[in-house]
mmCIF file of C-alpha atoms in Angstrom:
data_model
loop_
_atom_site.group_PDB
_atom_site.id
_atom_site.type_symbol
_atom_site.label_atom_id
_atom_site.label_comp_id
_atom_site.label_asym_id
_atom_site.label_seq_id
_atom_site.Cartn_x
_atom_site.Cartn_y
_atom_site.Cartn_z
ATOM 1 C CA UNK A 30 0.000 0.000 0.000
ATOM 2 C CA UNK A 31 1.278 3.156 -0.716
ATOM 3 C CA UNK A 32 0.266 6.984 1.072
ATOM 4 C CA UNK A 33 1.778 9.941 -1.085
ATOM 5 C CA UNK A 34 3.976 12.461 1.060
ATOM 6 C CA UNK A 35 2.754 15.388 1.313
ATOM 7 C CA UNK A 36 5.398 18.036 1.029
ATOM 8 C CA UNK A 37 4.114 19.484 -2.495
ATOM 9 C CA UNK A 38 7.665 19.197 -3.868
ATOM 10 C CA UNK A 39 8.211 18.259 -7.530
ATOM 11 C CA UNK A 40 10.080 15.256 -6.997
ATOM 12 C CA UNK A 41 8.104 13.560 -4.004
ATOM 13 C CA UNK A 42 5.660 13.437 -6.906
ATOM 14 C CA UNK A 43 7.591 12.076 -9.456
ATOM 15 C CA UNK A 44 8.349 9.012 -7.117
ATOM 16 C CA UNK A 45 4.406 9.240 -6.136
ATOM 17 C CA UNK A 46 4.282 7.714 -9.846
ATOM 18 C CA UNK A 47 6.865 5.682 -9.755
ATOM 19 C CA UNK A 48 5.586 3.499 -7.085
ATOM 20 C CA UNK A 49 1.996 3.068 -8.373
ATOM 21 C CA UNK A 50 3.933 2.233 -11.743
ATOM 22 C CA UNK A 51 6.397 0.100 -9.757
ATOM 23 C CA UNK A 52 2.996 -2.039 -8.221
ATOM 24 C CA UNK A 53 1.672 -1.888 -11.935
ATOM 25 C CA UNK A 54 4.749 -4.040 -12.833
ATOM 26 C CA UNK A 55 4.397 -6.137 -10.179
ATOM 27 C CA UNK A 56 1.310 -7.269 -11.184
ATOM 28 C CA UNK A 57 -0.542 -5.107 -7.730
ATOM 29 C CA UNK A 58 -3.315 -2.444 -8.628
ATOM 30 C CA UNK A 59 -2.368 0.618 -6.485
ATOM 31 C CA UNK A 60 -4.794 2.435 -4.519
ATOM 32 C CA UNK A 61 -6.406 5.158 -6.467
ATOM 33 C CA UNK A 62 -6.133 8.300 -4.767
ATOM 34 C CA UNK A 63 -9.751 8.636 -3.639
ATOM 35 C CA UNK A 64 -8.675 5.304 -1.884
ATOM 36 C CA UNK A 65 -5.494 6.284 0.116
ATOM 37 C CA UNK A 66 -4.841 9.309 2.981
ATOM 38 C CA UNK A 67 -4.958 11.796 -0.145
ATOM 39 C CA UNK A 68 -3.314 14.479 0.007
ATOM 40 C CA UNK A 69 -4.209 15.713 -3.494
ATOM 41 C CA UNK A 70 -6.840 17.786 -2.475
ATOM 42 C CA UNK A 71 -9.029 19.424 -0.408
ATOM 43 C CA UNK A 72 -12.713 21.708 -0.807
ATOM 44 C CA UNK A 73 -13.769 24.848 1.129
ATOM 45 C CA UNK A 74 -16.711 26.387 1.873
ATOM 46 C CA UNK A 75 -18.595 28.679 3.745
ATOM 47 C CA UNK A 76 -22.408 28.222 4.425
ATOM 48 C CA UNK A 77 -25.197 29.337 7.055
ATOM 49 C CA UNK A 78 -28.471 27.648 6.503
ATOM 50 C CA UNK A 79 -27.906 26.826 2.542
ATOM 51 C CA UNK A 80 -28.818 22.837 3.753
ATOM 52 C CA UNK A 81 -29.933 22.328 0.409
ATOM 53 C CA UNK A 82 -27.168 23.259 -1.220
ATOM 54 C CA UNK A 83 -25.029 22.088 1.305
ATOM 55 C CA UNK A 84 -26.276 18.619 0.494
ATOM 56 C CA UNK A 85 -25.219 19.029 -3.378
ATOM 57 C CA UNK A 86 -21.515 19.973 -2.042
ATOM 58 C CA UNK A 87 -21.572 17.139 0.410
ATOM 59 C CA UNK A 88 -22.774 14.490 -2.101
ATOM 60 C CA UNK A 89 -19.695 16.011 -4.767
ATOM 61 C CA UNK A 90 -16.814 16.846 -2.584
ATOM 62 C CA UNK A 91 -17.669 14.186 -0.026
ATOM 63 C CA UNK A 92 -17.721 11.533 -2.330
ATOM 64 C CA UNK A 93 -14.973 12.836 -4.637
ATOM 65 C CA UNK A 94 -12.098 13.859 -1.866
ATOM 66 C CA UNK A 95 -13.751 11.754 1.032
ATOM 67 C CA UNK A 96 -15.423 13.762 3.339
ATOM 68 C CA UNK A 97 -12.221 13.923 6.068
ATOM 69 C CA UNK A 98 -10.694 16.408 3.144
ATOM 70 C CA UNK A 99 -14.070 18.689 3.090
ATOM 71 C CA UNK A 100 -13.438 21.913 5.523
ATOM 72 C CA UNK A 101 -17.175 23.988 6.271
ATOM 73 C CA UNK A 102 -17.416 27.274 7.836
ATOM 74 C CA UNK A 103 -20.527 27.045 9.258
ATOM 75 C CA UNK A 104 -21.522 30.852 9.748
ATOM 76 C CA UNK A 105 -23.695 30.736 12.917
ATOM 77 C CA UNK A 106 -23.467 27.579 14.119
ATOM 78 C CA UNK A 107 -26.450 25.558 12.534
ATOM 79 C CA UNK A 108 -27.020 22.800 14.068
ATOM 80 C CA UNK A 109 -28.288 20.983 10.928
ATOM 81 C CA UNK A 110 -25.613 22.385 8.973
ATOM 82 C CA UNK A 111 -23.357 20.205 11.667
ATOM 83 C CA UNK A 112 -25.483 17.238 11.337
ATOM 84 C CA UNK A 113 -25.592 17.300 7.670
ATOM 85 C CA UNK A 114 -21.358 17.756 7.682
ATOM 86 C CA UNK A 115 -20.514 15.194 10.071
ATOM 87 C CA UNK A 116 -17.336 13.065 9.063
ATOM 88 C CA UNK A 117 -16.198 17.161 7.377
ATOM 89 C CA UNK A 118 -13.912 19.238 9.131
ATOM 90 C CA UNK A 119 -16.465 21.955 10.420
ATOM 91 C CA UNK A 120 -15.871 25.300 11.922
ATOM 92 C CA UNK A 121 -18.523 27.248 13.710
ATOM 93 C CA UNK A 122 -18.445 30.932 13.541
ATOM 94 C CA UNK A 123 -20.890 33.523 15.035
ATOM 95 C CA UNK A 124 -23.426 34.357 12.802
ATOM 96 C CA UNK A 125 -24.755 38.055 13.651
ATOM 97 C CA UNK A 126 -25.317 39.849 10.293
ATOM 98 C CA UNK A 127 -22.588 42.372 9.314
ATOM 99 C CA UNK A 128 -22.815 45.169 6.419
ATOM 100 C CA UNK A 129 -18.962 44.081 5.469
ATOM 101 C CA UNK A 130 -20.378 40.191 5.332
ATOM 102 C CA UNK A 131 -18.144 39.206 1.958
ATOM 103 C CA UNK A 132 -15.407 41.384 3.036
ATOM 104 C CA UNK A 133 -14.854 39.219 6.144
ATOM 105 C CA UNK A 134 -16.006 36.103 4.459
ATOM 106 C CA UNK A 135 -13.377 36.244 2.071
ATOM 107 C CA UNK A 136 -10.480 37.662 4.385
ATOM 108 C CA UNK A 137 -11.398 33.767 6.496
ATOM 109 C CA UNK A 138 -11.603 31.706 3.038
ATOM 110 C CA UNK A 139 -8.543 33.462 1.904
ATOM 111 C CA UNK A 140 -6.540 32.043 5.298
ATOM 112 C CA UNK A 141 -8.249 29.102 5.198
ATOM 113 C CA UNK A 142 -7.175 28.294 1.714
ATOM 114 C CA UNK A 143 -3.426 29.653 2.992
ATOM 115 C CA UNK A 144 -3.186 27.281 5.695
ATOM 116 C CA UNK A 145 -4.416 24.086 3.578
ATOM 117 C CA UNK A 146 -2.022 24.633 0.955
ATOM 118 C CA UNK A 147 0.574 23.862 3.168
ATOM 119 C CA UNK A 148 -1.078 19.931 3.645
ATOM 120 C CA UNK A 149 -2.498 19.863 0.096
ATOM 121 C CA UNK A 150 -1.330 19.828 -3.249
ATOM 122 C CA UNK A 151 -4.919 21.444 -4.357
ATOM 123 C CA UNK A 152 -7.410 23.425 -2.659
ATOM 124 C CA UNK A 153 -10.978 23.871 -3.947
ATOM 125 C CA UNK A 154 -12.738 26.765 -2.756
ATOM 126 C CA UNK A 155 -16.206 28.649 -3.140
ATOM 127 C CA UNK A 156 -19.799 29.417 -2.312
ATOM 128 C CA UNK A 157 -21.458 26.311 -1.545
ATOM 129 C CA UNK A 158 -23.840 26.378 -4.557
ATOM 130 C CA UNK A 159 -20.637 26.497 -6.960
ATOM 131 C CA UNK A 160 -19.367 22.364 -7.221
ATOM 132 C CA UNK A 161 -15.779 22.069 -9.819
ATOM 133 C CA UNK A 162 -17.073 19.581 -12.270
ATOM 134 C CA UNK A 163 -14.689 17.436 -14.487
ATOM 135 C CA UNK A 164 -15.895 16.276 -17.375
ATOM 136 C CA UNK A 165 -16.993 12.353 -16.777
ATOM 137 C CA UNK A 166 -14.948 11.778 -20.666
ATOM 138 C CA UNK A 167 -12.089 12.694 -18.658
ATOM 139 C CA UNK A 168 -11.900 10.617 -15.549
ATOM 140 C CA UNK A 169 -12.334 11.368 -12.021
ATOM 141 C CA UNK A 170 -12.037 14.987 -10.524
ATOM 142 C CA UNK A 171 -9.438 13.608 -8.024
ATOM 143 C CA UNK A 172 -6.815 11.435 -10.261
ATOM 144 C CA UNK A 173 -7.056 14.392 -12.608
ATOM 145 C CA UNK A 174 -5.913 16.916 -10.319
ATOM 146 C CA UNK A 175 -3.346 14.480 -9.225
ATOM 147 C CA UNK A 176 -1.616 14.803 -12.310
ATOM 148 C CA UNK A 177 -1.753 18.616 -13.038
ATOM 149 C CA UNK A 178 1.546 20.359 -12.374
ATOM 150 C CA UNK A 179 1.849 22.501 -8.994
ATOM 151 C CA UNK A 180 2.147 26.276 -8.631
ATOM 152 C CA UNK A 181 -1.237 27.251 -10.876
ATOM 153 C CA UNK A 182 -4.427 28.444 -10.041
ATOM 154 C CA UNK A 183 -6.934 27.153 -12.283
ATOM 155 C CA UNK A 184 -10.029 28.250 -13.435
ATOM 156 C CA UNK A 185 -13.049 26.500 -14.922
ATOM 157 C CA UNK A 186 -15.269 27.446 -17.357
ATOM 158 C CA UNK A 187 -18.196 28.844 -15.106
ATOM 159 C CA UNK A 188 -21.522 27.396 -16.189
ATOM 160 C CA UNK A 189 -25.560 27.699 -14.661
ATOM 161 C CA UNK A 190 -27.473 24.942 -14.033
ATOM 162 C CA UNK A 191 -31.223 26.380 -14.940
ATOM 163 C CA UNK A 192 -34.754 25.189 -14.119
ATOM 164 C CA UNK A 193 -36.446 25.282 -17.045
ATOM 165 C CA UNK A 194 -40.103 25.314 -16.016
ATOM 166 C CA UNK A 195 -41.241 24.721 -19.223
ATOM 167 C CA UNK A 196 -39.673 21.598 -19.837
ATOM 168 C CA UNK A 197 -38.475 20.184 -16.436
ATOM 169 C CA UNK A 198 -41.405 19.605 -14.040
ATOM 170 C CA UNK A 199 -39.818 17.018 -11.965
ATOM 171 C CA UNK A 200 -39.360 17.939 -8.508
ATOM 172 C CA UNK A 201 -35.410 17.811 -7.184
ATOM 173 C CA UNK A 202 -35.150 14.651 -4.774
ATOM 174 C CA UNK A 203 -31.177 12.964 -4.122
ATOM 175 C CA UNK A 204 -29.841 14.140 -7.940
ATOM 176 C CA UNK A 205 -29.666 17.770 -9.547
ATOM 177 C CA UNK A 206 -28.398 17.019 -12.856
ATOM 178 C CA UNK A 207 -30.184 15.080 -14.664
ATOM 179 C CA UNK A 208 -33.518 16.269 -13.385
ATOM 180 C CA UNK A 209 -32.033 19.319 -14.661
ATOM 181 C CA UNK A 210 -30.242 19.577 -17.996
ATOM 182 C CA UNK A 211 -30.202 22.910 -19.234
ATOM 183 C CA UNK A 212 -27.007 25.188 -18.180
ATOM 184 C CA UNK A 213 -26.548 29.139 -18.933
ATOM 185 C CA UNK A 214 -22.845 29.966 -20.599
ATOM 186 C CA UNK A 215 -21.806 32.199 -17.171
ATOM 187 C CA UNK A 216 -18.601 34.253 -17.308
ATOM 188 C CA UNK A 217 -19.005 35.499 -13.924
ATOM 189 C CA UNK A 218 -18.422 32.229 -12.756
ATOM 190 C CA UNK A 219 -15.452 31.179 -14.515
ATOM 191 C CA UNK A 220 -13.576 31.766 -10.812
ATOM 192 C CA UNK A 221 -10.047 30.751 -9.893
ATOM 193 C CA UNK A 222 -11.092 28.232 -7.259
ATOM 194 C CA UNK A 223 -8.259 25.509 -8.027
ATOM 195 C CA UNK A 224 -5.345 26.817 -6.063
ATOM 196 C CA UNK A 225 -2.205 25.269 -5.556
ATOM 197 C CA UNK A 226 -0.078 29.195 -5.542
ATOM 198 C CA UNK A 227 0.335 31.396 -2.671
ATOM 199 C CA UNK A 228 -2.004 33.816 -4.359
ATOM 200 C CA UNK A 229 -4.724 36.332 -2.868
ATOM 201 C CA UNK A 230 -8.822 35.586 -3.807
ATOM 202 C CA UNK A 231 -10.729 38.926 -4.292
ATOM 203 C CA UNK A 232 -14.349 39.107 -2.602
ATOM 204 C CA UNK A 233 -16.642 37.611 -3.786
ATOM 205 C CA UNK A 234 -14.193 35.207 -5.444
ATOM 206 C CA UNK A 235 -14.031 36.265 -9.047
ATOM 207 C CA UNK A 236 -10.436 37.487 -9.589
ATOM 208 C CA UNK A 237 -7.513 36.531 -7.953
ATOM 209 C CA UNK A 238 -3.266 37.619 -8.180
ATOM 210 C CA UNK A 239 -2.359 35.292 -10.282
ATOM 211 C CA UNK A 240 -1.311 36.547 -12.949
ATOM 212 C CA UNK A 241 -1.155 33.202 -15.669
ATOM 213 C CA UNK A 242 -4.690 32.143 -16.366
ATOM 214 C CA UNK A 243 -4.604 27.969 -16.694
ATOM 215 C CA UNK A 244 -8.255 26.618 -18.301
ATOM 216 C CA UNK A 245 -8.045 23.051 -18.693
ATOM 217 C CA UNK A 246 -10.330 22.109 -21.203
ATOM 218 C CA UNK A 247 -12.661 18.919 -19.228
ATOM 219 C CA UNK A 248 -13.049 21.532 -16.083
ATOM 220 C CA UNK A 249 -16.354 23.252 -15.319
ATOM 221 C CA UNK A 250 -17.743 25.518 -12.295
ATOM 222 C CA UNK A 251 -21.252 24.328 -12.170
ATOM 223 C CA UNK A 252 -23.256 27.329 -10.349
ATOM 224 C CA UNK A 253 -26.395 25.776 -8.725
ATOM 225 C CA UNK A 254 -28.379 28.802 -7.512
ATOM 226 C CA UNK A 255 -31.146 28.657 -10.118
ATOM 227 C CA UNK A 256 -31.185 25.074 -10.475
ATOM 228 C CA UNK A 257 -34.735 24.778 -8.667
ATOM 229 C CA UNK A 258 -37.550 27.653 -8.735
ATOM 230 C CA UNK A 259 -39.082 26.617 -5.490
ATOM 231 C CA UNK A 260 -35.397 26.112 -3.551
ATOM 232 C CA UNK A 261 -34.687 29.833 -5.481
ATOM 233 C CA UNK A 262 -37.333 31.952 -3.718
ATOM 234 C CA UNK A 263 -36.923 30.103 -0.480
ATOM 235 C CA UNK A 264 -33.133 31.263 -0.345
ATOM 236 C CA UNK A 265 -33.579 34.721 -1.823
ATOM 237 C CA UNK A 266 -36.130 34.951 1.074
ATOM 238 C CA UNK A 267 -33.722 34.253 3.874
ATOM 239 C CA UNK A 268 -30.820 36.103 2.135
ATOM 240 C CA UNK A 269 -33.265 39.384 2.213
ATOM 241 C CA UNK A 270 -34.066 38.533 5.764
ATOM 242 C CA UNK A 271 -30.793 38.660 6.077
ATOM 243 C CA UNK A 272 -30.024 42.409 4.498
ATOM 244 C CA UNK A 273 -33.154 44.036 6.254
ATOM 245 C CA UNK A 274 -31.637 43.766 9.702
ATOM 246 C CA UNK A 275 -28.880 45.507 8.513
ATOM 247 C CA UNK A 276 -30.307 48.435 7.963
ATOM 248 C CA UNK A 277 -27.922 50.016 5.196
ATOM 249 C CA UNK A 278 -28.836 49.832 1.362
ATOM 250 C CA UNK A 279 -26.982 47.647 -1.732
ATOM 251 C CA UNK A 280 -24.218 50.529 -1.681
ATOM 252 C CA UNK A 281 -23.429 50.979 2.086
ATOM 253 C CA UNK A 282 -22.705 47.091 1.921
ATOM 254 C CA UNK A 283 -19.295 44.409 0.580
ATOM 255 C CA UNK A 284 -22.665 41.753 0.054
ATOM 256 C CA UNK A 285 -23.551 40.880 -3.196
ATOM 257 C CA UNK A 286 -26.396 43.135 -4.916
ATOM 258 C CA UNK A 287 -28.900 39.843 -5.089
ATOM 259 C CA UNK A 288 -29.237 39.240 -1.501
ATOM 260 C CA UNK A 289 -31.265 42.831 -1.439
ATOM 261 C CA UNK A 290 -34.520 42.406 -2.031
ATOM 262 C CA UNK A 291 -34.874 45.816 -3.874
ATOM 263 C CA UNK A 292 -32.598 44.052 -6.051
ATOM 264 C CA UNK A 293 -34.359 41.072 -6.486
ATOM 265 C CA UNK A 294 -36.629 41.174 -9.377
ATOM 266 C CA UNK A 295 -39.503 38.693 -10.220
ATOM 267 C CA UNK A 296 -38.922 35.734 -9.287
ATOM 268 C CA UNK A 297 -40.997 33.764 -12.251
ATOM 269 C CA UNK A 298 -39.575 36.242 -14.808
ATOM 270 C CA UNK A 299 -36.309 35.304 -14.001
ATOM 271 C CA UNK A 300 -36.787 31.503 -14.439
ATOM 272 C CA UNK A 301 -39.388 32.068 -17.620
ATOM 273 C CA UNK A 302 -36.321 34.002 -19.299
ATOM 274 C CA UNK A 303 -33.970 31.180 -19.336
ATOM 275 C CA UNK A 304 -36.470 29.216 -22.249
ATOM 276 C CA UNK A 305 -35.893 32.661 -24.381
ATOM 277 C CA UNK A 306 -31.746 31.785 -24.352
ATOM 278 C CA UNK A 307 -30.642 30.147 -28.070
ATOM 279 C CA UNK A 308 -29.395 26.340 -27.310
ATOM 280 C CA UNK A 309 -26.012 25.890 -28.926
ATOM 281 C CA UNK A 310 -25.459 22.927 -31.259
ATOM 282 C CA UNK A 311 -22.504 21.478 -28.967
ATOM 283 C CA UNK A 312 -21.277 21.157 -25.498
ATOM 284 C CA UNK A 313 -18.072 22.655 -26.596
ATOM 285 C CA UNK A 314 -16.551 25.532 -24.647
ATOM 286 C CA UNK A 315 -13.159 26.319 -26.933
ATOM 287 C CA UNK A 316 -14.027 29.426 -28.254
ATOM 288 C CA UNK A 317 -15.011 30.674 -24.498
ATOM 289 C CA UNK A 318 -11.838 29.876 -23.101
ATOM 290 C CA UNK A 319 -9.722 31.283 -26.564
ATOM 291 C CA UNK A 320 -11.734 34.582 -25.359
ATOM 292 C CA UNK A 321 -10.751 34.228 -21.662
ATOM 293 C CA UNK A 322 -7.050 34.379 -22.656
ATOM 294 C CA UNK A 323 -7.277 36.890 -25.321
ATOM 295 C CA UNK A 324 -8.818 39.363 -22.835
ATOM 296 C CA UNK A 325 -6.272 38.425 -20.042
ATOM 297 C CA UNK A 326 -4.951 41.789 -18.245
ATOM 298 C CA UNK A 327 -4.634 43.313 -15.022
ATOM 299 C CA UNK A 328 -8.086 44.448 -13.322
ATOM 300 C CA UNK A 329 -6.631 48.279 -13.159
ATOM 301 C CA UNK A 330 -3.938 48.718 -9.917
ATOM 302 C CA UNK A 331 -5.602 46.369 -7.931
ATOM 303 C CA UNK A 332 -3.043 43.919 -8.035
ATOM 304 C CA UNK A 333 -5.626 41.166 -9.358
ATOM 305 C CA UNK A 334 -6.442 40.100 -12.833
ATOM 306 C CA UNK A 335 -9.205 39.650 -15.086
ATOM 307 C CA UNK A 336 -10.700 38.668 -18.643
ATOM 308 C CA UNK A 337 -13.419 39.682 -20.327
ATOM 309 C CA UNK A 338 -17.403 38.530 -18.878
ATOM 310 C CA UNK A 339 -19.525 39.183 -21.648
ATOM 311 C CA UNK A 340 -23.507 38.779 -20.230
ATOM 312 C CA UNK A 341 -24.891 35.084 -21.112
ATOM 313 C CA UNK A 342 -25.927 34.566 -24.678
ATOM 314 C CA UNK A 343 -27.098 31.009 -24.633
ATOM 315 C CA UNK A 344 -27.676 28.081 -23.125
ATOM 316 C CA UNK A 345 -26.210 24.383 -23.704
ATOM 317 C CA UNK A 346 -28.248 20.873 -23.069
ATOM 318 C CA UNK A 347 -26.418 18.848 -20.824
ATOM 319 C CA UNK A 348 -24.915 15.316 -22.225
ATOM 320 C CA UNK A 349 -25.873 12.440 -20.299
ATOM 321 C CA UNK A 350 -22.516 11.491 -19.648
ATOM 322 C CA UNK A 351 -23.130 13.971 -16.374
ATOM 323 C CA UNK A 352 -26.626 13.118 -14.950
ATOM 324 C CA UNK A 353 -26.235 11.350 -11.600
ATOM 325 C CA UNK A 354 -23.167 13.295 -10.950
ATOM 326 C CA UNK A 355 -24.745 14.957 -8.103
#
């Protein structure tokens, strides 16, 4: 049996390979990754209520890195969130609502992320309705991040996983996609969440200060907040709860402008807009991420950097090679 060490160093690697290849000649299968200690990688998230979502990260991630390697901020202490997480490595936090929310949010997952580095060769983080997706064509999320050099931040192509109320009436039970098979092109959610540099996240989690943007082509940010009408409004309705005991507007506060009810919208407009979205001929994302690096550049003197996020101009059927993933 054989447990990779973890030091991160190029060469500890290399002879990571050479002893699965030396029980390969042997005639021994080696453990796969998702079988041994792995110290590959590890997800983070942050979450306070969001059991529904939650759930989704814990069925991925859980099942993917083993749920030892999950790490939860649970903001405010839910007791069901703890339930739900047991077997994760969870961290309660007070919960008291606070006009600079994703400011200090991000300053934690940013340390958090730091610190893990240090026992991981990978660390996944996020909101916990965003879930890195490898393409099922290309293997397993773990073995494939195994073999990816060190020293990168990666960044997936950032996709929406839509309710389509005219065509999808089932309700969501134990499986999202599947059930759901319609996705929205989403540039504002191509994140670098795959970090394996000392680098710095921005709030909010859409830039960071790296400054080589890394796309592998089978790697996909699935974001899962309009992925069920019903689960929608609930969650909208406790994120406004949320904002109104603040008592400052969507420009007084470092929270995003959708947990404002005054910036909410209609609800059923929202969802009845995705059917209006052109469906592409193919689930083929090359020209996206040709545009990500042609745009590359520094976000102004902030120190972080960006591409291009044009607004979503279609939507893409889902191939069936991904149902059941979650």
């Amino acid at each position: 049996m054989f447990f990779p060490h973890d030091s991160g160093g190029t060469d500890d690697w290399r002879f990571s390979f050479a002893v699965r290849a030396l029980c390969w000649a042997r005639g021994k299968t080696p453990l796969s990754w998702s079988e041994q200690m792995q110290t590959v990688a590890a997800a983070v998230t942050m979450v306070r209520d969001d059991v529904f979502f939650l759930k989704a990260w814990l069925r991925h991630y859980g099942g993917l890195l083993g749920r030892e390697n999950c790490y939860i901020i649970n903001h405010g202490r839910g007791a069901e969130v703890a339930a739900l997480a047991e077997g994760c490595n969870v961290v309660g936090i007070p919960g008291d609502p606070h006009p600079n929310f994703d400011m200090k949010r991000w300053r934690l997952l940013n340390g958090q992320v730091a610190g893990l580095r240090s026992y991981y060769r990978h660390v996944i983080v996020g909101d916990v309705d965003e879930l890195v997706v490898l393409d099922p064509a290309a293997g397993n999320l773990l073995d494939f991040l195994a073999q990816q050099p060190l020293r990168r931040v990666l960044t997936p192509v950032g996709l929406e996983v839509v309710h389509r109320l005219d065509c999808e009436p089932v309700a969501l039970q134990d499986s999202i996609l599947g059930p759901r098979r319609h996705l929205r092109l989403a540039s504002h959610y191509s994140k670098p969440c795959v970090i394996s540099l000392g680098t710095k996240i921005a709030r909010g989690g859409h830039f960071s200060q790296a400054s080589k943007l890394f796309t592998p082509d089978p790697l996909y940010l699935f974001h899962l907040k309009y992925c069920d009408f019903p689960q929608y409004v609930a969650a909208m309705d406790r994120r406004n709860r949320v904002t109104e005991e603040l008592d400052v507007g969507v420009k007084q506060a470092a929270i995003g402008r959708h947990w404002f009810a005054e910036a909410r919208g209609e609800d059923r407009v929202v969802f009845d807009d995705f059917a209006k979205l052109p469906v592409a001929e193919a689930f083929d994302f090359t020209r996206v991420r040709r545009r990500m690096h042609r745009s590359w550049k520094p976000r102004g003197e902030t120190g972080y950097w960006q591409f291009d996020r044009p607004e979503a101009d279609r939507q893409f059927v889902l191939p069936e090679r991904f149902w059941g993933l979650f």
